[in-house]
Tab-separated table of C-alpha atoms in Angstrom:
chain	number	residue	atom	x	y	z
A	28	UNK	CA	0.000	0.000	0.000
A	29	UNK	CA	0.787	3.437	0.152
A	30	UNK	CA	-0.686	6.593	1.247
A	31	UNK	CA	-1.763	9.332	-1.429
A	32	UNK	CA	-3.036	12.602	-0.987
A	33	UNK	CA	-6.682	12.473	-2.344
A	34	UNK	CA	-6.375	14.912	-4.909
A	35	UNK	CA	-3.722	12.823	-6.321
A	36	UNK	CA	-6.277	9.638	-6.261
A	37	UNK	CA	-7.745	8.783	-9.514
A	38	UNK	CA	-10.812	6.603	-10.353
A	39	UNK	CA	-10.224	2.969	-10.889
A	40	UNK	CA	-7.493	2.567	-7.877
A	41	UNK	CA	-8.662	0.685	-4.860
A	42	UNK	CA	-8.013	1.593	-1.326
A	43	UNK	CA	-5.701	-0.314	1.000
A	44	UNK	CA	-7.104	0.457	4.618
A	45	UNK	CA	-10.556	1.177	5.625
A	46	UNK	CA	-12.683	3.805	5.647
A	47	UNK	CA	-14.192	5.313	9.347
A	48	UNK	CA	-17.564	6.814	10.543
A	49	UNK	CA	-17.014	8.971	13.498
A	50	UNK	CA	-18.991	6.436	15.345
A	51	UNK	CA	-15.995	3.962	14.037
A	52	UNK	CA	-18.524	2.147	11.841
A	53	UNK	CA	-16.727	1.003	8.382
A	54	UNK	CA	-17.912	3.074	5.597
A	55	UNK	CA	-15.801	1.729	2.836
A	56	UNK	CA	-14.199	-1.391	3.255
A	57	UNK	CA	-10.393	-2.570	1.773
A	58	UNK	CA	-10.214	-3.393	-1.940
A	59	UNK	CA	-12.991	-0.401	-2.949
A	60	UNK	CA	-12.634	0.479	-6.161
A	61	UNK	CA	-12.626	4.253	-5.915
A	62	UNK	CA	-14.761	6.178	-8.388
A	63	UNK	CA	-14.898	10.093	-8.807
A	64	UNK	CA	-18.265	10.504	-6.949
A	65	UNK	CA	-16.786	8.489	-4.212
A	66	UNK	CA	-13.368	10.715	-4.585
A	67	UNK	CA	-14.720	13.587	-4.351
A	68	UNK	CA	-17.273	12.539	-1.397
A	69	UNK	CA	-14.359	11.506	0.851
A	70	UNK	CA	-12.805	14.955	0.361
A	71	UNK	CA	-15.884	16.853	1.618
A	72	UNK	CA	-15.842	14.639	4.361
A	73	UNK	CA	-12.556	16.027	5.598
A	74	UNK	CA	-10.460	12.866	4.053
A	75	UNK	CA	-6.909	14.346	3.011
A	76	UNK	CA	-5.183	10.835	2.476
A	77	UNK	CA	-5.980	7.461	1.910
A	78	UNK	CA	-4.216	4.586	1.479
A	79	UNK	CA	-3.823	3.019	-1.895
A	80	UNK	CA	-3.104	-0.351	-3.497
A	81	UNK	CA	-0.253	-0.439	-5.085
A	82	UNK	CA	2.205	-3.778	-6.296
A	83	UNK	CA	5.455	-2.204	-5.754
A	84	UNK	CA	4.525	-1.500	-2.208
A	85	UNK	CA	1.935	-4.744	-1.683
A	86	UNK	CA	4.298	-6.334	1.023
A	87	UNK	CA	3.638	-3.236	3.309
A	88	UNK	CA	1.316	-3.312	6.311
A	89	UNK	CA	1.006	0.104	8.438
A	90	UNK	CA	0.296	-0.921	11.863
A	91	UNK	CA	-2.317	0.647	14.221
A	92	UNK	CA	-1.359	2.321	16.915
A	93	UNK	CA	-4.409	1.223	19.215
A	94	UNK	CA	-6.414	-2.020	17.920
A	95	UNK	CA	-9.576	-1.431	16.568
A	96	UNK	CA	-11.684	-2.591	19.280
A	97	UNK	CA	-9.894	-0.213	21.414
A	98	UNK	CA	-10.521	2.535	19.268
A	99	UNK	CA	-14.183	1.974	18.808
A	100	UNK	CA	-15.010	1.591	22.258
A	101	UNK	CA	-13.273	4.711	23.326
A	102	UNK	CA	-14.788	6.761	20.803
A	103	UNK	CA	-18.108	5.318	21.773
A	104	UNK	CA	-17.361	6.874	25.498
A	105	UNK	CA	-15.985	9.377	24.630
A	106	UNK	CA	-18.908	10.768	22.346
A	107	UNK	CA	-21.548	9.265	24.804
A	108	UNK	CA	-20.169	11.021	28.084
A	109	UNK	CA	-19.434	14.287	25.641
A	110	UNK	CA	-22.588	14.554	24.175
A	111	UNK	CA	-24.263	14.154	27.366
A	112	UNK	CA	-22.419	17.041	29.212
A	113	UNK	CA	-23.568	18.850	25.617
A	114	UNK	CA	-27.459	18.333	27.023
A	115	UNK	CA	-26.079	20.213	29.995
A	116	UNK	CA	-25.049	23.006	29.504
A	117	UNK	CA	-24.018	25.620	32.639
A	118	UNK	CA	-23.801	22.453	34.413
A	119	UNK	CA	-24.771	23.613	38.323
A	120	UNK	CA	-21.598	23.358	40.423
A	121	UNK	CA	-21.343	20.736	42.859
A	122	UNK	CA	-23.252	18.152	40.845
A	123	UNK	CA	-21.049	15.233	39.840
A	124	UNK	CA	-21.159	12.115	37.659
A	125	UNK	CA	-19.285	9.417	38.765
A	126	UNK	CA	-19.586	7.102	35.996
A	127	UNK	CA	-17.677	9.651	33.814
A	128	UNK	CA	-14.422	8.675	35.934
A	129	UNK	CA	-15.364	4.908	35.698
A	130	UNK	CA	-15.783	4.683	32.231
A	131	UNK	CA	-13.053	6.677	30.960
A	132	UNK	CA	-10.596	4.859	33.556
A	133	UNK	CA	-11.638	1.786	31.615
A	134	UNK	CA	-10.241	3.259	27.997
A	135	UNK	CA	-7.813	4.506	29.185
A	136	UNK	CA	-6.306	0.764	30.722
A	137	UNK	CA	-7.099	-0.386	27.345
A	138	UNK	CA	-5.503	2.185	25.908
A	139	UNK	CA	-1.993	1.916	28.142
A	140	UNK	CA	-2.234	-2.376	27.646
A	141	UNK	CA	-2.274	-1.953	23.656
A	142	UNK	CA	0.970	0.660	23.734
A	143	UNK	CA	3.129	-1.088	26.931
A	144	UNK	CA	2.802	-4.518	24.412
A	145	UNK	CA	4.329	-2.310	21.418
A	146	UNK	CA	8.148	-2.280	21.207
A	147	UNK	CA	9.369	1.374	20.310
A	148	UNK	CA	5.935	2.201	19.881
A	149	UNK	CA	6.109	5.847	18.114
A	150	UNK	CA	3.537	8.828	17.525
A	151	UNK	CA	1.664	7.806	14.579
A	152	UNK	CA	-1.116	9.463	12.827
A	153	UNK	CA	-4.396	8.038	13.700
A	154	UNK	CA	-6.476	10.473	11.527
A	155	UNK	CA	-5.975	8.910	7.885
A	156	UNK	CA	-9.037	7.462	7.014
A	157	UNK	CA	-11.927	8.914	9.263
A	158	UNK	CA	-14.266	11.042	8.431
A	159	UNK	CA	-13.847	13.554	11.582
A	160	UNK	CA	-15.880	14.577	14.305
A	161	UNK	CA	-12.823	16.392	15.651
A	162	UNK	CA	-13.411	17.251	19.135
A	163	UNK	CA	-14.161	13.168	19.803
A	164	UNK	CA	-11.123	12.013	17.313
A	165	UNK	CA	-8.832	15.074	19.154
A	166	UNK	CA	-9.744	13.673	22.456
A	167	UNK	CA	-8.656	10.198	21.925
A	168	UNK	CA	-5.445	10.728	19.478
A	169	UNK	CA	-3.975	13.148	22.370
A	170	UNK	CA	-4.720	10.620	25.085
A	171	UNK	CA	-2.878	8.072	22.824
A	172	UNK	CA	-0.103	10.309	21.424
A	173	UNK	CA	0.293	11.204	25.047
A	174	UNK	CA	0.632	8.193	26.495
A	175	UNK	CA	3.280	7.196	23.980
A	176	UNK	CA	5.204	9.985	25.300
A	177	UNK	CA	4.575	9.349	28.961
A	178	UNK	CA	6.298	5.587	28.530
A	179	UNK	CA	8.986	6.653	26.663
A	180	UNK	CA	9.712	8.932	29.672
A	181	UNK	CA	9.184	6.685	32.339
A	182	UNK	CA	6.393	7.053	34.092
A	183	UNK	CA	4.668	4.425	36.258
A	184	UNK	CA	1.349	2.861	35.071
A	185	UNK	CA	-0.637	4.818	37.716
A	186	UNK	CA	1.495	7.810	36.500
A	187	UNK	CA	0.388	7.186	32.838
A	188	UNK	CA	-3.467	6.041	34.298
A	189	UNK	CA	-3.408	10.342	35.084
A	190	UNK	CA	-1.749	11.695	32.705
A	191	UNK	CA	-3.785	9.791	30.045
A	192	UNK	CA	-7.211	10.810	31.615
A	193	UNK	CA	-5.665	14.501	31.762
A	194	UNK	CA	-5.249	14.257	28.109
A	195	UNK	CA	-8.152	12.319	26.621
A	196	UNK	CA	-10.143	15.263	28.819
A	197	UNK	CA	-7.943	17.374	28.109
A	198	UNK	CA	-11.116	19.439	25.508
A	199	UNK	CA	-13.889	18.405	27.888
A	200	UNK	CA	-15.276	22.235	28.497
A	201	UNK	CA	-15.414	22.749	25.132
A	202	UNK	CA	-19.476	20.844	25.867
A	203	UNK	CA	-20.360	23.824	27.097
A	204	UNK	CA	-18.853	25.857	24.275
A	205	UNK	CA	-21.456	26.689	21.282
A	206	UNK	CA	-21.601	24.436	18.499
A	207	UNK	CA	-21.842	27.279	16.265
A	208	UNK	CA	-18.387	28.514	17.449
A	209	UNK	CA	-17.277	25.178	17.570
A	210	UNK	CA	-17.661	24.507	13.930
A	211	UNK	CA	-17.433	27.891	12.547
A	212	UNK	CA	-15.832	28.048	9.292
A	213	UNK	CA	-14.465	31.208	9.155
A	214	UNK	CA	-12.433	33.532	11.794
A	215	UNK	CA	-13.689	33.784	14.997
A	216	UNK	CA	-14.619	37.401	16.309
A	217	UNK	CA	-12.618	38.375	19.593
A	218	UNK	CA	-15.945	38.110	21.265
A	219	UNK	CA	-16.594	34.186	19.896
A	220	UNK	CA	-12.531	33.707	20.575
A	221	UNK	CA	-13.056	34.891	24.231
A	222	UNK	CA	-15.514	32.419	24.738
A	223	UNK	CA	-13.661	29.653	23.155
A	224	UNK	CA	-10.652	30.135	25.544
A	225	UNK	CA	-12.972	29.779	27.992
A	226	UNK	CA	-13.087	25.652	27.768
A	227	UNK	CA	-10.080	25.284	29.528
A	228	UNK	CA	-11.348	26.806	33.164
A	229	UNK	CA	-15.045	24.924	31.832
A	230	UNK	CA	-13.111	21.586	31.713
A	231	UNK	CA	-11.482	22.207	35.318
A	232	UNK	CA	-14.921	22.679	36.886
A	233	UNK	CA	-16.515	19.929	34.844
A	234	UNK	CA	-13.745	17.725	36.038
A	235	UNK	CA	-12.232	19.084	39.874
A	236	UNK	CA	-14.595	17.220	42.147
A	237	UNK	CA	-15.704	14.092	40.467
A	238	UNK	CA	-15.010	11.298	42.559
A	239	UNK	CA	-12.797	8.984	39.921
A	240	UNK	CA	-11.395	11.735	38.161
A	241	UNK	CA	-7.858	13.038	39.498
A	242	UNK	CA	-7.748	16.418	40.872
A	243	UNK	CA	-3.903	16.796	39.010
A	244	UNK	CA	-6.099	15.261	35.651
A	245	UNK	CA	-8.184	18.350	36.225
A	246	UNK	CA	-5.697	20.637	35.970
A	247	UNK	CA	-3.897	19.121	32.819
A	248	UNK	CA	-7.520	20.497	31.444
A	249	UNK	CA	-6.909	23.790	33.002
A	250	UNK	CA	-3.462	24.372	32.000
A	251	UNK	CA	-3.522	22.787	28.018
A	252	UNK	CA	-3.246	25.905	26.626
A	253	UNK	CA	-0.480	27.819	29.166
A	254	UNK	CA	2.696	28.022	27.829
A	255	UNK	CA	6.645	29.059	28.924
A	256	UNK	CA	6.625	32.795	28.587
A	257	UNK	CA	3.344	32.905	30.330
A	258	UNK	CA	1.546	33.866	26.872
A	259	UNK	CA	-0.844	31.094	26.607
A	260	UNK	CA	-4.274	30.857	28.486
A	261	UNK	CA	-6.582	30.987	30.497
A	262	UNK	CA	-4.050	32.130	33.939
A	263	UNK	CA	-0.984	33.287	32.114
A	264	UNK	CA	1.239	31.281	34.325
A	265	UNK	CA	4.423	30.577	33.466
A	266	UNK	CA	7.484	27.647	33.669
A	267	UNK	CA	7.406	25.732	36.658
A	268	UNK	CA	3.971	27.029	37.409
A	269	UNK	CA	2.432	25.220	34.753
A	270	UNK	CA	2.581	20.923	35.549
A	271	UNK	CA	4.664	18.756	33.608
A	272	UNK	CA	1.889	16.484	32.383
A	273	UNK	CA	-0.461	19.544	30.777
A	274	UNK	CA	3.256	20.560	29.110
A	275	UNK	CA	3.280	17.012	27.409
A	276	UNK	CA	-0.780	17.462	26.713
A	277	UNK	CA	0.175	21.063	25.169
A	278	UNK	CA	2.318	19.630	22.631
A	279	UNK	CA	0.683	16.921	21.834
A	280	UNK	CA	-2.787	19.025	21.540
A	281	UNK	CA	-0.798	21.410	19.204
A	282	UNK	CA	0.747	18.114	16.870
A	283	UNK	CA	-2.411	17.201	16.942
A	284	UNK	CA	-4.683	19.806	15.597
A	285	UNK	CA	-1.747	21.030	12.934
A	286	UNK	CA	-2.013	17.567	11.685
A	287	UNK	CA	-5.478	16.990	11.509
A	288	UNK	CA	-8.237	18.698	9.056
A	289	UNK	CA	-9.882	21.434	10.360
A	290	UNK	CA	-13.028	23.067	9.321
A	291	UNK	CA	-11.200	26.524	8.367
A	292	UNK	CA	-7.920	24.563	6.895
A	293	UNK	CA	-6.538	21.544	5.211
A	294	UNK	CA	-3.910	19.576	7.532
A	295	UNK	CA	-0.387	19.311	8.037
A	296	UNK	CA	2.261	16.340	7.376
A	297	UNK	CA	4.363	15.630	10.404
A	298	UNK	CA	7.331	16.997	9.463
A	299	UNK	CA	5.621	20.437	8.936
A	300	UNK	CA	4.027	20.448	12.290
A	301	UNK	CA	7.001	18.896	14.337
A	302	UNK	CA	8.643	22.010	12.508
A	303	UNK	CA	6.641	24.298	13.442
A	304	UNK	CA	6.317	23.042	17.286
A	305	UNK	CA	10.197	23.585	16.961
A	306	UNK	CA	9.696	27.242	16.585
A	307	UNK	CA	8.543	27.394	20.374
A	308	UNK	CA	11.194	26.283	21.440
A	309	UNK	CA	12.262	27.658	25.088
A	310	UNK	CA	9.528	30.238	25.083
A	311	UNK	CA	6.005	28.194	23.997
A	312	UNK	CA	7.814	24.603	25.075
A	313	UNK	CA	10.527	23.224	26.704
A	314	UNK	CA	12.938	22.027	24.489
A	315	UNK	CA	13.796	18.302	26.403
A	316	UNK	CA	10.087	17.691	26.168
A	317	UNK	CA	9.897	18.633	22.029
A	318	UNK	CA	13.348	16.898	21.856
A	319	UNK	CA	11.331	13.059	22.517
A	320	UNK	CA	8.230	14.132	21.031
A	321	UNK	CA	10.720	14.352	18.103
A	322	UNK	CA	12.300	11.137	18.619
A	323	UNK	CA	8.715	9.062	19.328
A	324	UNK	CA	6.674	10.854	16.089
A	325	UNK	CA	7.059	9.007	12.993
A	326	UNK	CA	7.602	12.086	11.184
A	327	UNK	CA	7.756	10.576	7.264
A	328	UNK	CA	4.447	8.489	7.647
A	329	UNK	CA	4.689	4.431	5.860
A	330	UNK	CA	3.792	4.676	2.429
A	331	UNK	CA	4.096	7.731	1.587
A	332	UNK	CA	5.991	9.342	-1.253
A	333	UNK	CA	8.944	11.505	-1.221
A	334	UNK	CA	11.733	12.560	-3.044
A	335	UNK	CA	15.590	12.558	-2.096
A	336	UNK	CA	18.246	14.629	-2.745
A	337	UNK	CA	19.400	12.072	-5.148
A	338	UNK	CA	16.431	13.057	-7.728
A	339	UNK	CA	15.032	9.882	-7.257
A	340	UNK	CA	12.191	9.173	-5.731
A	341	UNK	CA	9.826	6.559	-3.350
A	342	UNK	CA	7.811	5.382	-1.094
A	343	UNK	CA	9.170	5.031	3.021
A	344	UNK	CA	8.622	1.371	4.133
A	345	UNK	CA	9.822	1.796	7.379
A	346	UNK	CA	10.691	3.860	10.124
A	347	UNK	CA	13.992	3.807	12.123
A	348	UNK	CA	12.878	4.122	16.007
A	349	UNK	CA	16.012	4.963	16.381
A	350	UNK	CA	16.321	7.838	14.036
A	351	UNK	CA	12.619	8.065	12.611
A	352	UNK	CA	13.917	11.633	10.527
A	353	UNK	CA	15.980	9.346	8.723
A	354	UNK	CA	13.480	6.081	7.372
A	355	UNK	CA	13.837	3.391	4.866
A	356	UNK	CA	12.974	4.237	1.265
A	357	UNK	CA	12.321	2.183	-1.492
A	358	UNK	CA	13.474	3.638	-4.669
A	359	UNK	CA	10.750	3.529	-7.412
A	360	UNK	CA	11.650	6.182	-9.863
A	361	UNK	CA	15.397	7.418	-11.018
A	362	UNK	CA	15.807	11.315	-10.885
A	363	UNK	CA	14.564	11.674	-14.804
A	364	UNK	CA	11.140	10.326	-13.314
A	365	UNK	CA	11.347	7.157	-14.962
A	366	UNK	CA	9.967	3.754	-13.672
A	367	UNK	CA	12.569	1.732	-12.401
A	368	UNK	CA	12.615	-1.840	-13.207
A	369	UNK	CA	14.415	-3.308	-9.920
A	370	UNK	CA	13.084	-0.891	-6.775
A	371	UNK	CA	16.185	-1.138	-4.179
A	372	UNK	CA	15.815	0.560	-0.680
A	373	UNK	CA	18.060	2.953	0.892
A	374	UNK	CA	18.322	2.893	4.751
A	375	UNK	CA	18.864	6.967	5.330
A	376	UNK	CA	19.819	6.523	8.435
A	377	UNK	CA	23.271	4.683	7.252
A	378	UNK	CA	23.275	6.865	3.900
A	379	UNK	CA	24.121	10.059	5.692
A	380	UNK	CA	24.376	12.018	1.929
A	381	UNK	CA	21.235	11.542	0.570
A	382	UNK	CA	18.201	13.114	2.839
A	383	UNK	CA	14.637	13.535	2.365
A	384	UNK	CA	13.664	17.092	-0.078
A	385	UNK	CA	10.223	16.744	-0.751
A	386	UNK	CA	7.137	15.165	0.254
A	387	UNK	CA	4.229	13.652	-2.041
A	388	UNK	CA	5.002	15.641	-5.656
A	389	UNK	CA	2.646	14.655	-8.040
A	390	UNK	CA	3.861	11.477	-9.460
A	391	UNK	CA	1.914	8.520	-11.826
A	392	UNK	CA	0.729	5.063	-10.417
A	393	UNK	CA	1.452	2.341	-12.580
A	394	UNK	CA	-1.729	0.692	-14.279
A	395	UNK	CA	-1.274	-2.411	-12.029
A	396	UNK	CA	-1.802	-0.487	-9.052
A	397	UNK	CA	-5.214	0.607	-10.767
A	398	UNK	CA	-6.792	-1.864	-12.406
């Protein structure tokens, strides 16, 4: 297989991987033939890439981060306890649901089993193929992204067990945000921007005093959105001040979003966003904390095409945990463009002179890969 932007999808080429409700229901199954109408549906539905059949790349299998019954049965929480606190808006203070810290507890153990039985499991993206309702998809690729991060730094199951519930409610006030602000398609007004900020103190009180919800879990909600230099929201606070697990939920939230479709803009690829979280560096994040979100994000994504410094070009195959800036290629195409015969691969992380230039150029699939 290999991943394709959908513009550059053409009728008669069938996909790889399957297609996702928001609910997690399969919408189009593996081995679709892909028609125009079907094209150009997937686009409005906010799908950016698919992956694609392809001969030259039929040996390749890109793993899921979380299994699929995972996945659908924390979406199905997490849009059944959102959409409830949606009913309720202005929630009265000191009422409390209990079964919110029960069930999401439950995910999240699911969650942490699936990624402590990984070896070198990395940040992946989870949003290829799923047509988004983002604030449930957001929810549940920070908690994962998150968690990712929080093993690869050490932290102790229970550790993780908080800092994963922090994150996958990390967005919780934003129930009690307005749907029409929510989904706007066009610049907020300071006003409507005002209000939006306001989620992150919402999500504290939604979350401070229920009874299976940590207090510190609580906080990663208030704090998602403080930063270094104090310029971030709602408090201002700076450094220290803010915790170390809503600094790991901050970057992750920002990765996230960049990389995902949004209604006012069409995603980033990894390496874009990891750039841009790069240009925070000391003063929006601390620069230990982006240095292993670099080294755990699998910043050229399998299958997808790119061109080296060579000329030539391909599709990555694999990813180095070691060194994941620097993948395994396999070489389709010489630099004139042409076909080549015998594809090789080139580990880049032991072929220090050739480096990644470009990412997913417009290039032809063979008729085989079509047909």
């Amino acid at each position: 297989m290999r991943l394709l932007p959908i513009q550059m999808c053409q009728p008669g080429m069938r996909l790889a991987k399957k297609i996702y409700s928001e609910e997690g229901l399969v919408l189009l199954g593996a081995d679709v033939e892909l028609n125009q109408k079907l094209i150009s549906r997937l686009y409005d539905c906010g799908i950016h890439y698919v992956y694609i059949q392809d001969p030259r790349t039929a040996d390749l299998v890109v793993p899921d981060l979380i299994s699929e019954e995972t996945r659908h049965r924390a979406l199905s929480e997490i849009r059944t306890n959102f959409r409830d606190l949606m009913d309720r808006p202005n929630r009265k203070s000191g009422v409390t649901y209990p079964y919110i810290g029960k069930s999401f507890r439950q995910i999240m153990g699911m969650v942490i089993d699936d990624l402590t039985g990984q070896k070198d499991a990395m940040v992946m993206l989870m949003n290829m193929g799923i047509v988004d309702n983002y604030l449930f998809n957001h929810s549940l690729n920070v908690s994962v992204y998150t968690t990712v991060l929080g093993i690869a730094n050490g932290y102790t199951r229970d550790e993780l067990m908080t800092l994963g519930l922090g994150a996958v409610l990390h967005d919780i006030g934003k129930t009690q945000i307005s749907v029409h602000i929510l989904k706007k398609h066009s610049g907020l007004t300071r006003e409507e921007y005002e209000e939006m900020k306001r989620h992150a103190e919402r999500g504290y009180y939604l979350l401070k005093d229920e009874p299976n919800i940590p207090l510190l879990a609580a906080h990663c909600a208030y704090q998602h959105h403080e930063r270094l230099d104090g310029s971030g929201y709602p408090r201002g606070i700076k450094g220290n001040e803010i915790h170390e697990y809503a600094k790991w939920i901050g970057i992750v939230d920002s990765y996230d979003a960049m990389t995902t479709t949004r209604v006012y803009r069409n995603p980033l690829l990894p390496h874009e966003a990891v750039e841009s979280l790069y240009a925070g560096t000391g003063t929006l994040y601390e620069q230990r904390m982006l240095q292993l979100f670099r080294d755990k994000v699998a910043i050229y994504p399998l299958g997808i095409e790119v061109r080296l410094s060579s000329g030539e070009s391909g599709v990555v195959v694999d990813i180095n945990s070691s060194c994941p800036h620097r993948p395994v290629v396999r070489v389709l195409s010489d630099e004139y463009g042409e076909e080549l015969k015998a594809p090789y691969e080139v580990d880049l992380s032991t072929k220090l002179t050739t480096m990644i230039v470009s990412v997913n150029e417009q290039a032809s699939m063979p008729e085989a890969a079509s047909s």
